[in-house]
Amino acid sequence: MPSELVAFQNPFLTPPMSAIFRKNAPDALGLSGGAYPSPSSLPPLSLPDSPASNRPRRRPYHFSTQCATVDNPDEKDQYGSSSVPIYQTATFKGLDGKFDYTRSGNPTRSHLQHHLAKIYSAQHAFTVSSGMAALDVITRLLKAGDEVIAGDDLYGGTNRLLTYLKEHNGVTVHHVDTTNPDLIVPLVQPGKTAMVLLESPTNPLLKIADLELICNYVHRIAPDALVVVDNTMMSPYLQRPLELGADIVYDSGTKYLSGHHDLMAGVVCCNRGDIGKQIGFIINAVGNALSPFDSFLLLRGIKTLAIRMDRQQRSAMAVATFLDTHGFKVHYPGLQNHPGKGIHDRLANGPGAVLSFVTGDKALSERIVGATRLWGISVSFGAVNSLISMPCAMSHASIDPAVRAARGLPEDLIRLCVGIEDPQDLIDDLENAIMEAGVTLPSIMPSIVEPFSPIRGEPWAPPPLIFAPQPVLEERRKPTHPHWFISAPGKVILFGEHAVVHGVTAIGASVDLRCYALASHREDGYISLHLPDLNDWYHEWLIDELPWDSVTPTRIGEDHGPTLDPRLMDAINNRALPKSVNEERFARAKAAVTAFLYIYMILRPDTKAKPSFRFTTRSTLPIGAGLGSSASYSACVAAVNLIFAKRTTLTEPVRRRLNSEATISYTIKHDGRRAIPTEVADEVNKWAFVAEKVMHGNPSGVDNTVSVHGGAIAYKRAVNGSKGGMDGLHGFRSVKFLLTDSQVPRDTKKLVANVATRLKDDPNRGADVLDAIQAISIEGFRALSDPEIPRETLLAGLSKLIKQNHAFLKELGASHISLEEICELTDEFGLCTKLTGAGGGGCAVTLIPDDFYDDSLRILMDKLVEAGYQPYLTTVGGSGLGVYPVTGDPTPEEKEQLHRDFVGQPRMGLAKWAEEQGGWLYV
Ligand code: PLP
């Protein structure tokens, strides 16, 4: 009957044939097992399915060849297709065909099962919808009253299903440490024990069970008991439990077999016809057979199994050796110190690509996991991409914590699933994460000398790694951070400037031009400030000579009041500012220096905390052009002072929080790594606002908020009793803008006053203009945060709003001849431009649609430069505050050199240089 075609039955594996592939069963003591044949020396699992099958004297195909060669002589494709087609059909016509209904049988699945049987040394192979579905099918062979013996370090989902069977189906489950067969034997009872469920290596502790020996024991004591092996960690390339005496082997095809994390699948294989029949019946009855499309994908994945696995386990060995050499307790059967290595080497052809290690501290483990960049935080394993996880919080979270503890599953355990990336990159990333998390590693970077080319089935050999002689982790201590890099973005007002003074909503967004700061510890009792971009202003103060008598210290957790402390401001102005700030050329520096000193002194929590450091800031933002350069400087000043006063958790290694999306209200797009918690950002923002006050008297708070939080915000000022406030713009899509600095200096206060006069002179028109700008802001806000609007429509709409907003600002008298010329020049290219900020000079912003030609952009930028303007291409809506804590113990010369390099970078190359220094963390 067609309905019985659920399973592939390997016609080539007749019993006498398969017998030659089975090792002799070990004696009762299990001592007879010798070295197991490697994939290269495996005899053929079947007569080759190739046209050469009528020439049996040819050498048997190696495993990798078998993987890549999908051929079923019984089901030749009618068109000779090279790849098995997807038979995406539920039904088949006719009464006497091989297939009738896809739940029962499907040609794509049939090919897959034929292929799996071949590589698994099996007579029967079945594929179902997931690894758990495979176990579900297998455990349906149990009945009430049956006993199951299972491992104590099983995959969480397996544990969950067994618990369900125990609680609902009257099955007794014993969990034992399967590394010790002596613990299993007393539990095996003829007539009672129906199943022994094993994993080796176990997941995630990589414990080794002697599958061969246990099969032998169980079959001798209870011949009816079925030994079932979950072989997911190994795949058939590395271990074939049916050859070791198991009755059933299953695999989560989601893992190595597929290799790309793009499907879910389960595989069940067995040799016994009676078991195969029952399994086939169950799958057909419950209807969980693998779909044709997933069968196709799985078949495709299997073709590269051997080559992927070779690379992955070589890299895993490199990673395990790296961790082991640095003193971590590593679980990996490839390491000489693994207690089960001898047994594993006998059973399998390689240690696999999953390993785990402990750090001794759950919080430290969390920080390490959070600080990796290349390793994806994810459950599962077996894909080409490397993954990192904490099993207790993720894959094994379904196991009760008390049970986890009883079974010796450490809460600080980190599991690594190694992919096919370059192993050196993986190790570098791990090393950086470990150091960022607070562990000082001795400088013994492994250098991987072997090019990691694919190998052709030769026996497993550890990858050649060369380590410098210092062998162990000497000390685990908090890292010292001799330097801190900080950066914060500037902002543009996209809509609503000027009108904001009168209670209209303004939209501010971050730009990817930034202020950068480098702060280094000093030990000489001095504090210094260097502003290379403000005419190279530099000064250092002997800390004890600052006017401390005028400071009211702010205790930790205490906020600054609504107004600046006049006593401290006076003291700074009269007793701390050096005379040089009064020179004309340092006019801009004066406010920056005052703000720095004010924040430095007021953040002093007590008389002892007077940190000594050197502070240098650079800006890729044009200074004084209305792009929030002072706010980004303020954010850097606030962050660095909070860090050095040890007032923020930034002094602890910052960590990425799992699921932190929801808590970050302002930040929308991040090119960098989102790792700074919102609480820290809020604290920095509060003090950045204070610094802004020192510099500007009465700032709105928009600039510093955008600078610290990034993304975009809508701001409304409370006017005449109306409610004001800030609103993070969720779902903001970053947009490319050309910022053009007109290089015309302007007087903001005067411009604001002019606009106020115009509104007063013609209140009716004034009200209309303000209403119109409010409508523009609201429409811009709505459009920017609406993910449903197609991008093209969004950009076209924004361009129109920009043009309208500029026309109103011009009417209010905020434009300038230079700004009008910029508008005209960009208009020639079909682009829309508006002034931003106070106007009267300053900067103009031009929206650049995604499809605007690079060449046209270059021509436009040249034209703008020719006309005497300075254009900057930027993205609006990126990350907020960035921090990079440099770790290490540099010599004074090295410290000096870093500052020199920082100062010496050309402005245009600064961002790239800073990014290359190391792993920045962003709000
Ligand atoms: N067995 C092991 C060892 C696993 O790790 C998993 C999944 O992680 C499974 C079985 C279940 O497989 P699936 O997720 O495909 O249902």
PDB file of N, CA and C and ligand atoms in Angstrom, residues 130-132 155 199 203 230 232 252 254-255 264-265 381, ligand 1:
ATOM      1  N   SER A 130      10.504  18.122  13.912  1.00  0.00           N
ATOM      2  CA  SER A 130      11.529  18.695  14.786  1.00  0.00           C
ATOM      3  C   SER A 130      12.191  17.568  15.574  1.00  0.00           C
ATOM      4  N   GLY A 131      13.265  17.913  16.253  1.00  0.00           N
ATOM      5  CA  GLY A 131      13.935  16.929  17.098  1.00  0.00           C
ATOM      6  C   GLY A 131      12.995  16.432  18.192  1.00  0.00           C
ATOM      7  N   MET A 132      12.219  17.357  18.745  1.00  0.00           N
ATOM      8  CA  MET A 132      11.286  16.956  19.800  1.00  0.00           C
ATOM      9  C   MET A 132      10.180  16.068  19.237  1.00  0.00           C
ATOM     10  N   TYR A 155      19.142  17.483  27.259  1.00  0.00           N
ATOM     11  CA  TYR A 155      18.567  18.697  26.678  1.00  0.00           C
ATOM     12  C   TYR A 155      17.269  19.025  27.427  1.00  0.00           C
ATOM     13  N   GLU A 199      22.418  10.489  25.830  1.00  0.00           N
ATOM     14  CA  GLU A 199      23.075  11.506  24.997  1.00  0.00           C
ATOM     15  C   GLU A 199      24.562  11.391  25.271  1.00  0.00           C
ATOM     16  N   ASN A 203      24.571  17.549  26.678  1.00  0.00           N
ATOM     17  CA  ASN A 203      24.433  18.963  26.372  1.00  0.00           C
ATOM     18  C   ASN A 203      23.835  19.630  27.602  1.00  0.00           C
ATOM     19  N   ASP A 230      20.155  10.106  21.546  1.00  0.00           N
ATOM     20  CA  ASP A 230      20.023  11.416  20.912  1.00  0.00           C
ATOM     21  C   ASP A 230      21.421  11.800  20.432  1.00  0.00           C
ATOM     22  N   THR A 232      22.283  14.299  18.429  1.00  0.00           N
ATOM     23  CA  THR A 232      22.295  15.645  17.846  1.00  0.00           C
ATOM     24  C   THR A 232      23.651  16.329  17.970  1.00  0.00           C
ATOM     25  N   SER A 252      18.240  15.978  16.174  1.00  0.00           N
ATOM     26  CA  SER A 252      17.526  17.196  15.810  1.00  0.00           C
ATOM     27  C   SER A 252      18.172  17.679  14.513  1.00  0.00           C
ATOM     28  N   THR A 254      17.524  20.091  12.974  1.00  0.00           N
ATOM     29  CA  THR A 254      17.622  21.547  13.056  1.00  0.00           C
ATOM     30  C   THR A 254      19.079  21.976  13.210  1.00  0.00           C
ATOM     31  N   LYS A 255      19.911  21.056  13.730  1.00  0.00           N
ATOM     32  CA  LYS A 255      21.278  21.440  14.114  1.00  0.00           C
ATOM     33  C   LYS A 255      22.266  21.159  12.971  1.00  0.00           C
ATOM     34  N   MET A 264      13.422  23.470  10.890  1.00  0.00           N
ATOM     35  CA  MET A 264      13.298  22.574  12.040  1.00  0.00           C
ATOM     36  C   MET A 264      13.067  21.178  11.464  1.00  0.00           C
ATOM     37  N   ALA A 265      13.757  20.214  12.037  1.00  0.00           N
ATOM     38  CA  ALA A 265      13.547  18.846  11.558  1.00  0.00           C
ATOM     39  C   ALA A 265      14.010  17.853  12.611  1.00  0.00           C
ATOM     40  N   PHE A 381      22.333  25.068  18.297  1.00  0.00           N
ATOM     41  CA  PHE A 381      23.718  24.948  17.859  1.00  0.00           C
ATOM     42  C   PHE A 381      23.726  24.263  16.500  1.00  0.00           C
TER      43      PHE A 381
HETATM   44  N1  PLP B   1      18.263  17.120  21.331  1.00  0.00           N
HETATM   45  C1  PLP B   1      19.204  18.011  21.602  1.00  0.00           C
HETATM   46  C2  PLP B   1      20.528  17.568  22.148  1.00  0.00           C
HETATM   47  C3  PLP B   1      18.957  19.366  21.385  1.00  0.00           C
HETATM   48  O1  PLP B   1      19.891  20.279  21.677  1.00  0.00           O
HETATM   49  C4  PLP B   1      17.700  19.750  20.863  1.00  0.00           C
HETATM   50  C5  PLP B   1      17.400  21.170  20.612  1.00  0.00           C
HETATM   51  O2  PLP B   1      18.129  22.065  21.015  1.00  0.00           O
HETATM   52  C6  PLP B   1      16.755  18.780  20.598  1.00  0.00           C
HETATM   53  C7  PLP B   1      17.074  17.475  20.832  1.00  0.00           C
HETATM   54  C8  PLP B   1      15.392  19.158  20.102  1.00  0.00           C
HETATM   55  O3  PLP B   1      15.435  19.489  18.748  1.00  0.00           O
HETATM   56  P1  PLP B   1      14.393  20.482  18.045  1.00  0.00           P
HETATM   57  O4  PLP B   1      14.641  21.823  18.624  1.00  0.00           O
HETATM   58  O5  PLP B   1      14.701  20.358  16.612  1.00  0.00           O
HETATM   59  O6  PLP B   1      13.017  20.011  18.386  1.00  0.00           O
END
